[in-house]
PDB file of C-alpha atoms and ligand atoms in Angstrom:
ATOM      1  CA  MET A   1      -2.248  -5.175   7.661  1.00 90.00           C
ATOM      2  CA  LYS A   2       1.440  -4.318   7.400  1.00 94.00           C
ATOM      3  CA  ASN A   3       2.744  -1.847   9.984  1.00 94.00           C
ATOM      4  CA  SER A   4       3.543   1.264   7.926  1.00 93.00           C
ATOM      5  CA  TYR A   5       6.157   2.277  10.520  1.00 94.00           C
ATOM      6  CA  ASP A   6       8.249  -0.588   9.143  1.00 92.00           C
ATOM      7  CA  ASP A   7       8.432   1.502   5.925  1.00 89.00           C
ATOM      8  CA  ARG A   8       8.283   5.031   7.315  1.00 90.00           C
ATOM      9  CA  VAL A   9      11.991   5.492   7.829  1.00 88.00           C
ATOM     10  CA  ILE A  10      12.260   9.273   8.057  1.00 87.00           C
ATOM     11  CA  ARG A  11      13.857  11.809  10.422  1.00 89.00           C
ATOM     12  CA  TYR A  12      11.200  13.889  12.118  1.00 89.00           C
ATOM     13  CA  GLU A  13      13.675  16.669  12.857  1.00 84.00           C
ATOM     14  CA  THR A  14      14.027  17.302   9.111  1.00 82.00           C
ATOM     15  CA  VAL A  15      10.315  17.378   8.208  1.00 85.00           C
ATOM     16  CA  THR A  16       9.314  19.402  11.269  1.00 83.00           C
ATOM     17  CA  ASN A  17      10.857  22.340  13.089  1.00 78.00           C
ATOM     18  CA  PHE A  18      11.843  20.311  16.176  1.00 85.00           C
ATOM     19  CA  SER A  19      15.020  22.016  17.383  1.00 89.00           C
ATOM     20  CA  ASP A  20      17.734  21.348  19.952  1.00 92.00           C
ATOM     21  CA  ASP A  21      16.169  24.053  22.137  1.00 93.00           C
ATOM     22  CA  MET A  22      12.937  22.061  22.329  1.00 94.00           C
ATOM     23  CA  PHE A  23      14.851  18.952  23.341  1.00 96.00           C
ATOM     24  CA  ASP A  24      16.761  21.044  25.926  1.00 97.00           C
ATOM     25  CA  GLU A  25      13.395  22.048  27.412  1.00 96.00           C
ATOM     26  CA  LEU A  26      12.148  18.473  27.320  1.00 97.00           C
ATOM     27  CA  VAL A  27      15.217  17.135  29.121  1.00 98.00           C
ATOM     28  CA  ARG A  28      14.973  19.917  31.710  1.00 98.00           C
ATOM     29  CA  LEU A  29      11.437  18.789  32.406  1.00 98.00           C
ATOM     30  CA  ILE A  30      12.456  15.131  32.627  1.00 98.00           C
ATOM     31  CA  ASN A  31      15.183  16.202  35.061  1.00 98.00           C
ATOM     32  CA  PRO A  32      16.887  12.778  35.094  1.00 98.00           C
ATOM     33  CA  ARG A  33      18.652  11.625  38.263  1.00 97.00           C
ATOM     34  CA  ASP A  34      21.087   8.851  39.185  1.00 97.00           C
ATOM     35  CA  GLY A  35      19.325   5.585  39.949  1.00 96.00           C
ATOM     36  CA  GLN A  36      16.156   6.373  38.046  1.00 97.00           C
ATOM     37  CA  ALA A  37      14.353   4.175  35.521  1.00 98.00           C
ATOM     38  CA  ILE A  38      13.095   6.068  32.466  1.00 98.00           C
ATOM     39  CA  LEU A  39      10.879   4.677  29.702  1.00 98.00           C
ATOM     40  CA  ASP A  40      10.844   6.168  26.198  1.00 98.00           C
ATOM     41  CA  CYS A  41       7.455   4.860  25.066  1.00 98.00           C
ATOM     42  CA  GLY A  42       6.891   4.638  21.288  1.00 98.00           C
ATOM     43  CA  ALA A  43      10.501   5.683  20.911  1.00 98.00           C
ATOM     44  CA  GLY A  44      10.975   5.526  17.124  1.00 98.00           C
ATOM     45  CA  TYR A  45      14.735   5.934  16.609  1.00 97.00           C
ATOM     46  CA  ALA A  46      14.800   7.191  20.203  1.00 98.00           C
ATOM     47  CA  PRO A  47      15.524  10.925  19.858  1.00 97.00           C
ATOM     48  CA  VAL A  48      14.175  11.388  23.401  1.00 98.00           C
ATOM     49  CA  THR A  49      16.536   8.858  24.990  1.00 98.00           C
ATOM     50  CA  GLN A  50      19.381  10.203  22.859  1.00 97.00           C
ATOM     51  CA  ALA A  51      18.588  13.750  24.003  1.00 97.00           C
ATOM     52  CA  ILE A  52      18.817  12.708  27.657  1.00 98.00           C
ATOM     53  CA  ILE A  53      22.015  10.691  27.208  1.00 97.00           C
ATOM     54  CA  SER A  54      23.788  13.375  25.204  1.00 97.00           C
ATOM     55  CA  ARG A  55      22.959  16.045  27.789  1.00 97.00           C
ATOM     56  CA  HIS A  56      23.710  13.857  30.823  1.00 97.00           C
ATOM     57  CA  PRO A  57      26.227  11.276  29.576  1.00 95.00           C
ATOM     58  CA  SER A  58      27.512  10.119  32.937  1.00 93.00           C
ATOM     59  CA  LEU A  59      24.181   9.737  34.744  1.00 96.00           C
ATOM     60  CA  ASP A  60      23.449   6.248  36.017  1.00 95.00           C
ATOM     61  CA  VAL A  61      19.938   5.784  34.620  1.00 96.00           C
ATOM     62  CA  ASP A  62      18.169   2.572  33.563  1.00 97.00           C
ATOM     63  CA  TYR A  63      16.918   3.431  30.101  1.00 98.00           C
ATOM     64  CA  CYS A  64      14.052   1.431  28.597  1.00 98.00           C
ATOM     65  CA  ILE A  65      12.917   1.791  25.027  1.00 98.00           C
ATOM     66  CA  LEU A  66       9.556   0.470  23.886  1.00 98.00           C
ATOM     67  CA  GLU A  67       8.578   0.373  20.222  1.00 98.00           C
ATOM     68  CA  TYR A  68       5.832  -1.381  18.283  1.00 98.00           C
ATOM     69  CA  SER A  69       7.667  -1.468  14.954  1.00 98.00           C
ATOM     70  CA  GLU A  70      10.572  -3.864  14.597  1.00 97.00           C
ATOM     71  CA  ILE A  71      12.308  -1.571  12.100  1.00 97.00           C
ATOM     72  CA  GLN A  72      12.014   1.481  14.364  1.00 98.00           C
ATOM     73  CA  LEU A  73      13.313  -0.568  17.280  1.00 98.00           C
ATOM     74  CA  GLN A  74      16.338  -1.595  15.207  1.00 98.00           C
ATOM     75  CA  ARG A  75      16.968   2.071  14.415  1.00 98.00           C
ATOM     76  CA  ALA A  76      16.757   2.940  18.114  1.00 98.00           C
ATOM     77  CA  ARG A  77      19.204   0.182  19.065  1.00 98.00           C
ATOM     78  CA  LYS A  78      21.680   1.214  16.376  1.00 97.00           C
ATOM     79  CA  GLU A  79      21.543   4.949  17.077  1.00 97.00           C
ATOM     80  CA  VAL A  80      21.668   4.691  20.879  1.00 98.00           C
ATOM     81  CA  THR A  81      24.570   2.211  20.678  1.00 97.00           C
ATOM     82  CA  GLN A  82      26.459   4.545  18.316  1.00 97.00           C
ATOM     83  CA  LEU A  83      25.840   7.522  20.594  1.00 97.00           C
ATOM     84  CA  LEU A  84      27.098   5.643  23.643  1.00 97.00           C
ATOM     85  CA  GLN A  85      30.209   4.540  21.735  1.00 96.00           C
ATOM     86  CA  LEU A  86      30.823   8.117  20.653  1.00 96.00           C
ATOM     87  CA  LEU A  87      30.540   9.297  24.258  1.00 96.00           C
ATOM     88  CA  GLY A  88      32.652   6.400  25.535  1.00 95.00           C
ATOM     89  CA  GLU A  89      29.854   5.396  27.908  1.00 93.00           C
ATOM     90  CA  THR A  90      28.468   1.996  28.821  1.00 89.00           C
ATOM     91  CA  LYS A  91      24.890   1.983  30.028  1.00 86.00           C
ATOM     92  CA  CYS A  92      22.034  -0.322  30.703  1.00 81.00           C
ATOM     93  CA  VAL A  93      19.530   0.168  27.872  1.00 96.00           C
ATOM     94  CA  ALA A  94      16.666  -2.339  27.555  1.00 98.00           C
ATOM     95  CA  TYR A  95      14.772  -2.615  24.279  1.00 98.00           C
ATOM     96  CA  GLN A  96      11.318  -4.110  23.958  1.00 98.00           C
ATOM     97  CA  GLN A  97       9.040  -4.563  20.977  1.00 98.00           C
ATOM     98  CA  ASN A  98       5.474  -4.183  22.175  1.00 98.00           C
ATOM     99  CA  SER A  99       2.389  -2.005  22.065  1.00 98.00           C
ATOM    100  CA  ALA A 100       2.078   0.850  24.527  1.00 98.00           C
ATOM    101  CA  ALA A 101      -1.487  -0.361  25.057  1.00 98.00           C
ATOM    102  CA  ALA A 102      -0.339  -3.649  26.659  1.00 96.00           C
ATOM    103  CA  MET A 103       3.099  -3.366  28.218  1.00 97.00           C
ATOM    104  CA  GLU A 104       4.851  -6.155  30.087  1.00 97.00           C
ATOM    105  CA  TYR A 105       6.612  -3.983  32.645  1.00 98.00           C
ATOM    106  CA  ASP A 106       5.836  -4.534  36.328  1.00 98.00           C
ATOM    107  CA  ASP A 107       3.586  -2.203  38.294  1.00 98.00           C
ATOM    108  CA  ASN A 108       5.346   0.819  39.842  1.00 98.00           C
ATOM    109  CA  SER A 109       8.611   0.324  37.945  1.00 97.00           C
ATOM    110  CA  PHE A 110       9.419   3.705  36.330  1.00 98.00           C
ATOM    111  CA  ASP A 111      10.312   7.102  37.755  1.00 98.00           C
ATOM    112  CA  THR A 112       9.453   8.738  34.431  1.00 98.00           C
ATOM    113  CA  VAL A 113       7.639   7.704  31.262  1.00 98.00           C
ATOM    114  CA  VAL A 114       8.149   9.972  28.250  1.00 98.00           C
ATOM    115  CA  THR A 115       6.160   9.654  25.077  1.00 98.00           C
ATOM    116  CA  LYS A 116       6.723  11.994  22.160  1.00 98.00           C
ATOM    117  CA  MET A 117       4.269  12.169  19.262  1.00 97.00           C
ATOM    118  CA  VAL A 118       2.826   8.711  19.942  1.00 98.00           C
ATOM    119  CA  LEU A 119      -0.647   8.919  21.531  1.00 98.00           C
ATOM    120  CA  HIS A 120      -2.271   9.906  18.216  1.00 98.00           C
ATOM    121  CA  GLU A 121      -0.827   6.757  16.584  1.00 98.00           C
ATOM    122  CA  LEU A 122      -3.219   4.542  18.527  1.00 98.00           C
ATOM    123  CA  PRO A 123      -6.938   4.038  17.883  1.00 97.00           C
ATOM    124  CA  ALA A 124      -9.269   5.491  20.549  1.00 97.00           C
ATOM    125  CA  GLU A 125      -9.721   2.302  22.612  1.00 97.00           C
ATOM    126  CA  ASP A 126      -5.952   1.734  22.721  1.00 98.00           C
ATOM    127  CA  GLN A 127      -5.325   5.341  23.786  1.00 98.00           C
ATOM    128  CA  VAL A 128      -7.373   4.674  26.933  1.00 98.00           C
ATOM    129  CA  LYS A 129      -5.328   1.516  27.555  1.00 98.00           C
ATOM    130  CA  MET A 130      -2.019   3.289  26.893  1.00 98.00           C
ATOM    131  CA  ILE A 131      -2.658   6.027  29.459  1.00 98.00           C
ATOM    132  CA  SER A 132      -3.840   3.552  32.091  1.00 98.00           C
ATOM    133  CA  GLU A 133      -0.826   1.313  31.386  1.00 98.00           C
ATOM    134  CA  ILE A 134       1.474   4.291  31.911  1.00 98.00           C
ATOM    135  CA  TYR A 135      -0.257   5.011  35.220  1.00 98.00           C
ATOM    136  CA  ARG A 136       0.172   1.366  36.253  1.00 98.00           C
ATOM    137  CA  ILE A 137       3.918   1.142  35.490  1.00 98.00           C
ATOM    138  CA  LEU A 138       4.835   4.496  37.047  1.00 98.00           C
ATOM    139  CA  LYS A 139       6.051   4.553  40.629  1.00 98.00           C
ATOM    140  CA  PRO A 140       3.922   6.591  43.042  1.00 97.00           C
ATOM    141  CA  GLY A 141       4.984  10.200  42.526  1.00 97.00           C
ATOM    142  CA  GLY A 142       6.369   9.269  39.084  1.00 98.00           C
ATOM    143  CA  LYS A 143       6.212  11.626  36.098  1.00 98.00           C
ATOM    144  CA  PHE A 144       4.385  11.126  32.822  1.00 98.00           C
ATOM    145  CA  ILE A 145       5.647  13.483  30.135  1.00 98.00           C
ATOM    146  CA  LEU A 146       3.846  13.651  26.822  1.00 98.00           C
ATOM    147  CA  TRP A 147       4.706  15.754  23.762  1.00 98.00           C
ATOM    148  CA  GLN A 148       1.980  16.266  21.161  1.00 97.00           C
ATOM    149  CA  THR A 149       0.172  18.802  18.992  1.00 97.00           C
ATOM    150  CA  ILE A 150      -2.267  20.969  20.923  1.00 98.00           C
ATOM    151  CA  LEU A 151      -5.628  20.749  19.199  1.00 98.00           C
ATOM    152  CA  ASP A 152      -9.073  22.096  19.948  1.00 97.00           C
ATOM    153  CA  ASP A 153     -12.523  21.859  18.359  1.00 97.00           C
ATOM    154  CA  SER A 154     -11.564  24.425  15.728  1.00 96.00           C
ATOM    155  CA  THR A 155      -8.447  22.562  14.515  1.00 97.00           C
ATOM    156  CA  VAL A 156      -8.803  18.845  15.255  1.00 98.00           C
ATOM    157  CA  GLU A 157     -10.882  17.849  12.221  1.00 97.00           C
ATOM    158  CA  PHE A 158      -8.644  19.766   9.829  1.00 98.00           C
ATOM    159  CA  TYR A 159      -5.528  18.234  11.381  1.00 98.00           C
ATOM    160  CA  ARG A 160      -6.938  14.697  11.126  1.00 98.00           C
ATOM    161  CA  ASN A 161      -7.905  15.212   7.478  1.00 98.00           C
ATOM    162  CA  MET A 162      -4.553  16.774   6.608  1.00 98.00           C
ATOM    163  CA  PHE A 163      -2.572  13.812   7.925  1.00 98.00           C
ATOM    164  CA  ARG A 164      -5.035  11.230   6.610  1.00 98.00           C
ATOM    165  CA  LYS A 165      -4.554  12.642   3.109  1.00 98.00           C
ATOM    166  CA  LYS A 166      -0.764  12.795   3.448  1.00 98.00           C
ATOM    167  CA  ASP A 167      -0.610   9.244   4.866  1.00 98.00           C
ATOM    168  CA  SER A 168      -2.921   7.946   2.168  1.00 98.00           C
ATOM    169  CA  LEU A 169      -0.826   9.509  -0.627  1.00 98.00           C
ATOM    170  CA  ALA A 170       2.320   8.156   1.025  1.00 97.00           C
ATOM    171  CA  GLY A 171       0.805   4.650   1.096  1.00 97.00           C
ATOM    172  CA  TYR A 172       0.872   4.377   4.902  1.00 97.00           C
ATOM    173  CA  GLU A 173      -2.273   2.254   5.204  1.00 97.00           C
ATOM    174  CA  SER A 174      -1.929   1.374   8.885  1.00 97.00           C
ATOM    175  CA  LEU A 175      -1.513   5.062   9.755  1.00 97.00           C
ATOM    176  CA  VAL A 176      -4.669   5.942   7.809  1.00 98.00           C
ATOM    177  CA  GLU A 177      -6.453   3.195   9.736  1.00 97.00           C
ATOM    178  CA  ASN A 178      -5.083   3.815  13.245  1.00 97.00           C
ATOM    179  CA  ARG A 179      -4.195   7.463  13.713  1.00 98.00           C
ATOM    180  CA  ASN A 180      -6.531   9.360  15.986  1.00 98.00           C
ATOM    181  CA  PHE A 181      -5.562  12.956  16.764  1.00 98.00           C
ATOM    182  CA  ILE A 182      -7.499  14.255  19.760  1.00 98.00           C
ATOM    183  CA  THR A 183      -8.136  17.617  21.376  1.00 98.00           C
ATOM    184  CA  GLN A 184      -6.436  18.824  24.534  1.00 98.00           C
ATOM    185  CA  ASP A 185      -9.756  18.445  26.380  1.00 98.00           C
ATOM    186  CA  ALA A 186     -10.079  14.824  25.252  1.00 98.00           C
ATOM    187  CA  PHE A 187      -6.512  14.189  26.416  1.00 98.00           C
ATOM    188  CA  TYR A 188      -7.250  15.743  29.829  1.00 98.00           C
ATOM    189  CA  PHE A 189     -10.302  13.484  30.065  1.00 98.00           C
ATOM    190  CA  LEU A 190      -8.117  10.412  29.377  1.00 98.00           C
ATOM    191  CA  LEU A 191      -5.703  11.535  32.098  1.00 98.00           C
ATOM    192  CA  SER A 192      -8.483  11.985  34.660  1.00 97.00           C
ATOM    193  CA  GLU A 193     -10.055   8.633  33.792  1.00 97.00           C
ATOM    194  CA  ALA A 194      -6.668   6.972  34.344  1.00 97.00           C
ATOM    195  CA  ARG A 195      -6.459   8.698  37.797  1.00 96.00           C
ATOM    196  CA  PHE A 196      -3.817  11.282  36.850  1.00 97.00           C
ATOM    197  CA  HIS A 197      -5.430  14.169  38.712  1.00 93.00           C
ATOM    198  CA  GLU A 198      -2.403  16.470  38.706  1.00 96.00           C
ATOM    199  CA  TYR A 199      -1.397  17.636  35.232  1.00 98.00           C
ATOM    200  CA  GLU A 200      -0.354  20.745  33.353  1.00 98.00           C
ATOM    201  CA  LEU A 201       0.765  21.990  29.976  1.00 98.00           C
ATOM    202  CA  ALA A 202       4.373  22.552  30.989  1.00 98.00           C
ATOM    203  CA  ARG A 203       5.853  23.867  27.715  1.00 96.00           C
ATOM    204  CA  SER A 204       4.457  24.984  24.383  1.00 96.00           C
ATOM    205  CA  PHE A 205       5.998  25.969  21.096  1.00 94.00           C
ATOM    206  CA  THR A 206       5.128  26.609  17.485  1.00 95.00           C
ATOM    207  CA  TYR A 207       4.885  23.742  15.018  1.00 95.00           C
ATOM    208  CA  ASN A 208       5.191  24.529  11.319  1.00 96.00           C
ATOM    209  CA  PHE A 209       3.764  22.021   8.819  1.00 96.00           C
ATOM    210  CA  ASN A 210       5.279  22.308   5.320  1.00 97.00           C
ATOM    211  CA  SER A 211       3.824  20.018   2.660  1.00 98.00           C
ATOM    212  CA  LYS A 212       6.916  20.210   0.455  1.00 97.00           C
ATOM    213  CA  TYR A 213       9.147  18.760   3.173  1.00 96.00           C
ATOM    214  CA  ARG A 214       7.170  15.541   2.694  1.00 96.00           C
ATOM    215  CA  LEU A 215       7.958  15.274  -1.047  1.00 97.00           C
ATOM    216  CA  TYR A 216      11.098  13.151  -0.853  1.00 95.00           C
ATOM    217  CA  SER A 217      10.747  11.912   2.721  1.00 94.00           C
ATOM    218  CA  GLU A 218       7.255  10.446   2.333  1.00 96.00           C
ATOM    219  CA  LEU A 219       5.731  11.031  -1.104  1.00 97.00           C
ATOM    220  CA  GLN A 220       8.458   9.135  -2.993  1.00 96.00           C
ATOM    221  CA  GLY A 221       9.544  12.336  -4.796  1.00 97.00           C
ATOM    222  CA  ASP A 222       6.281  12.235  -6.741  1.00 98.00           C
ATOM    223  CA  TRP A 223       5.350  15.829  -7.656  1.00 98.00           C
ATOM    224  CA  ASN A 224       1.889  14.716  -8.674  1.00 98.00           C
ATOM    225  CA  LYS A 225       1.240  13.477  -5.128  1.00 98.00           C
ATOM    226  CA  LEU A 226       2.514  16.760  -3.708  1.00 98.00           C
ATOM    227  CA  ARG A 227       0.198  18.638  -6.076  1.00 98.00           C
ATOM    228  CA  MET A 228      -2.747  16.495  -4.940  1.00 98.00           C
ATOM    229  CA  LEU A 229      -1.875  17.099  -1.284  1.00 98.00           C
ATOM    230  CA  ASN A 230      -1.568  20.846  -1.830  1.00 98.00           C
ATOM    231  CA  GLU A 231      -4.847  21.082  -3.755  1.00 98.00           C
ATOM    232  CA  TYR A 232      -6.600  19.154  -1.003  1.00 98.00           C
ATOM    233  CA  LEU A 233      -5.133  21.345   1.760  1.00 98.00           C
ATOM    234  CA  VAL A 234      -5.996  24.570  -0.071  1.00 98.00           C
ATOM    235  CA  SER A 235      -9.605  23.406  -0.475  1.00 98.00           C
ATOM    236  CA  LEU A 236      -9.785  22.407   3.195  1.00 97.00           C
ATOM    237  CA  VAL A 237      -8.459  25.798   4.291  1.00 97.00           C
ATOM    238  CA  ILE A 238     -10.991  27.579   2.034  1.00 96.00           C
ATOM    239  CA  ASP A 239     -13.806  25.484   3.575  1.00 96.00           C
ATOM    240  CA  GLU A 240     -12.638  26.460   7.077  1.00 95.00           C
ATOM    241  CA  GLY A 241     -12.863  30.181   6.279  1.00 90.00           C
ATOM    242  CA  ALA A 242     -10.729  33.290   6.798  1.00 88.00           C
ATOM    243  CA  GLY A 243     -10.456  32.945  10.591  1.00 93.00           C
ATOM    244  CA  PHE A 244      -8.787  29.552  10.252  1.00 96.00           C
ATOM    245  CA  SER A 245      -6.397  30.704   7.565  1.00 96.00           C
ATOM    246  CA  GLU A 246      -5.306  33.661   9.742  1.00 96.00           C
ATOM    247  CA  LYS A 247      -5.016  31.548  12.856  1.00 95.00           C
ATOM    248  CA  THR A 248      -2.764  29.004  11.125  1.00 97.00           C
ATOM    249  CA  LYS A 249      -0.881  31.679   9.106  1.00 97.00           C
ATOM    250  CA  PHE A 250      -1.695  29.672   5.988  1.00 97.00           C
ATOM    251  CA  THR A 251       0.448  30.342   2.899  1.00 98.00           C
ATOM    252  CA  PHE A 252       0.743  28.557  -0.428  1.00 98.00           C
ATOM    253  CA  GLU A 253       3.800  29.426  -2.502  1.00 98.00           C
ATOM    254  CA  ASP A 254       6.538  27.558  -4.405  1.00 98.00           C
ATOM    255  CA  ASP A 255       4.541  24.297  -4.273  1.00 98.00           C
ATOM    256  CA  ASN A 256       4.499  24.474  -0.481  1.00 98.00           C
ATOM    257  CA  VAL A 257       1.542  24.736   1.863  1.00 98.00           C
ATOM    258  CA  SER A 258       2.691  26.141   5.189  1.00 98.00           C
ATOM    259  CA  LEU A 259       0.519  26.067   8.315  1.00 98.00           C
ATOM    260  CA  PHE A 260       1.309  26.818  11.946  1.00 97.00           C
ATOM    261  CA  PHE A 261      -0.052  24.909  14.936  1.00 97.00           C
ATOM    262  CA  LYS A 262       0.999  24.627  18.559  1.00 97.00           C
ATOM    263  CA  GLN A 263       2.694  21.719  20.208  1.00 96.00           C
ATOM    264  CA  GLY A 264       2.956  21.142  23.900  1.00 96.00           C
ATOM    265  CA  VAL A 265       4.771  19.098  26.474  1.00 98.00           C
ATOM    266  CA  TYR A 266       2.413  17.945  29.212  1.00 98.00           C
ATOM    267  CA  LEU A 267       3.484  16.846  32.667  1.00 98.00           C
ATOM    268  CA  ALA A 268       1.270  14.580  34.782  1.00 98.00           C
ATOM    269  CA  LYS A 269       2.133  13.033  38.127  1.00 98.00           C
ATOM    270  CA  LYS A 270       0.998   9.745  39.577  1.00 97.00           C
ATOM    271  CA  PRO A 271      -0.250  10.415  43.107  1.00 95.00           C
ATOM    272  CA  LEU A 272       2.020   9.315  45.978  1.00 94.00           C
ATOM    273  CA  THR A 273      -0.722   7.271  47.531  1.00 81.00           C
ATOM    274  CA  ASN A 274      -3.032   4.869  45.725  1.00 60.00           C
ATOM    275  CA  GLU A 275      -6.638   5.995  45.757  1.00 55.00           C
TER     276      GLU A 275
HETATM  277  C1  SAM B   1       5.635   9.880  15.051  1.00 89.58           C
HETATM  278  S1  SAM B   1       6.585   8.541  15.613  1.00 89.58           S
HETATM  279  C2  SAM B   1       7.417   9.245  17.010  1.00 89.58           C
HETATM  280  C3  SAM B   1       8.648   8.476  17.395  1.00 89.58           C
HETATM  281  C4  SAM B   1       9.497   9.128  18.503  1.00 89.58           C
HETATM  282  N1  SAM B   1       8.804   9.139  19.769  1.00 89.58           N
HETATM  283  C5  SAM B   1       9.890  10.507  18.103  1.00 89.58           C
HETATM  284  O1  SAM B   1       9.336  11.458  18.631  1.00 89.58           O
HETATM  285  O2  SAM B   1      10.727  10.646  17.231  1.00 89.58           O
HETATM  286  C6  SAM B   1       5.430   7.483  16.374  1.00 89.58           C
HETATM  287  C7  SAM B   1       6.020   6.182  16.867  1.00 89.58           C
HETATM  288  O3  SAM B   1       5.029   5.473  17.615  1.00 89.58           O
HETATM  289  C8  SAM B   1       5.188   4.095  17.326  1.00 89.58           C
HETATM  290  N2  SAM B   1       3.927   3.392  17.650  1.00 89.58           N
HETATM  291  C9  SAM B   1       2.803   3.335  16.928  1.00 89.58           C
HETATM  292  N3  SAM B   1       1.878   2.608  17.563  1.00 89.58           N
HETATM  293  C10 SAM B   1       2.431   2.192  18.721  1.00 89.58           C
HETATM  294  C11 SAM B   1       1.983   1.391  19.799  1.00 89.58           C
HETATM  295  N4  SAM B   1       0.756   0.868  19.815  1.00 89.58           N
HETATM  296  N5  SAM B   1       2.827   1.156  20.806  1.00 89.58           N
HETATM  297  C12 SAM B   1       4.080   1.670  20.806  1.00 89.58           C
HETATM  298  N6  SAM B   1       4.566   2.433  19.801  1.00 89.58           N
HETATM  299  C13 SAM B   1       3.751   2.688  18.773  1.00 89.58           C
HETATM  300  C14 SAM B   1       5.532   4.067  15.865  1.00 89.58           C
HETATM  301  O4  SAM B   1       6.099   2.833  15.480  1.00 89.58           O
HETATM  302  C15 SAM B   1       6.471   5.249  15.756  1.00 89.58           C
HETATM  303  O5  SAM B   1       7.800   4.884  15.961  1.00 89.58           O
END
């Protein structure tokens, strides 16, 4: 099956409410230092690496960018190169096309691994592999920073269905097949199984889903598809009941379904000594 990320060339900052402030917080948490090696895992066009570089242009960091999609990797290379040119900086940036579930990096090679909105892209068995791979490649005491939607038993099924419908209407077959949004508890279980015993939800913020923002970016400007998505979401919200609609501040006006969820940035540390 074709990798739909080779077609999904969108800017997440325009379809979501990801702001500079959120990236400020993320970079503060990463706290990059001279001499460190930092991996942006499932980088897309590398907004995470770009956020670090633009806030700390003269730091001497070894940046590594890992992406599964060739097209996304090309975007990352182009955008990071342009940013460095703009800043007049030369830096070591290594690009690798690979799956986060089977990385070729040596054991204990990174001070920090950051992964933003990626874990849910992998099927369940690969999520287990991804987290244990991240543990393997981190140095003892290294930081694993993960940004994702915070879900629980009352929201996870809705969230899965919402994106499955959107991805299906958009024609993103591999996303329909692979994506697996999980609850915070399931994520904590994955961390523990991989031997990350020290972890916390370090930052959280509001995430606003707007169906209409997907019209031109993902639904090919097809109003009929937007109508189908909206009808589906309205029926899902009705099935969930009044509590859900209040909790997510659901509204439907001007052809737009708006829903609020929470996103979080988690920080886990690899222990200093191997157990
Ligand atoms: C929602 S995008 C997020 C991209 C970027 N981290 C960001 O926040 O803008 C998810 C990314 O994960 C990548 N991806 C999907 N499966 C992957 C895998 N098995 N290994 C590495 N990257 C993967 C996709 O190609 C896509 O670029």
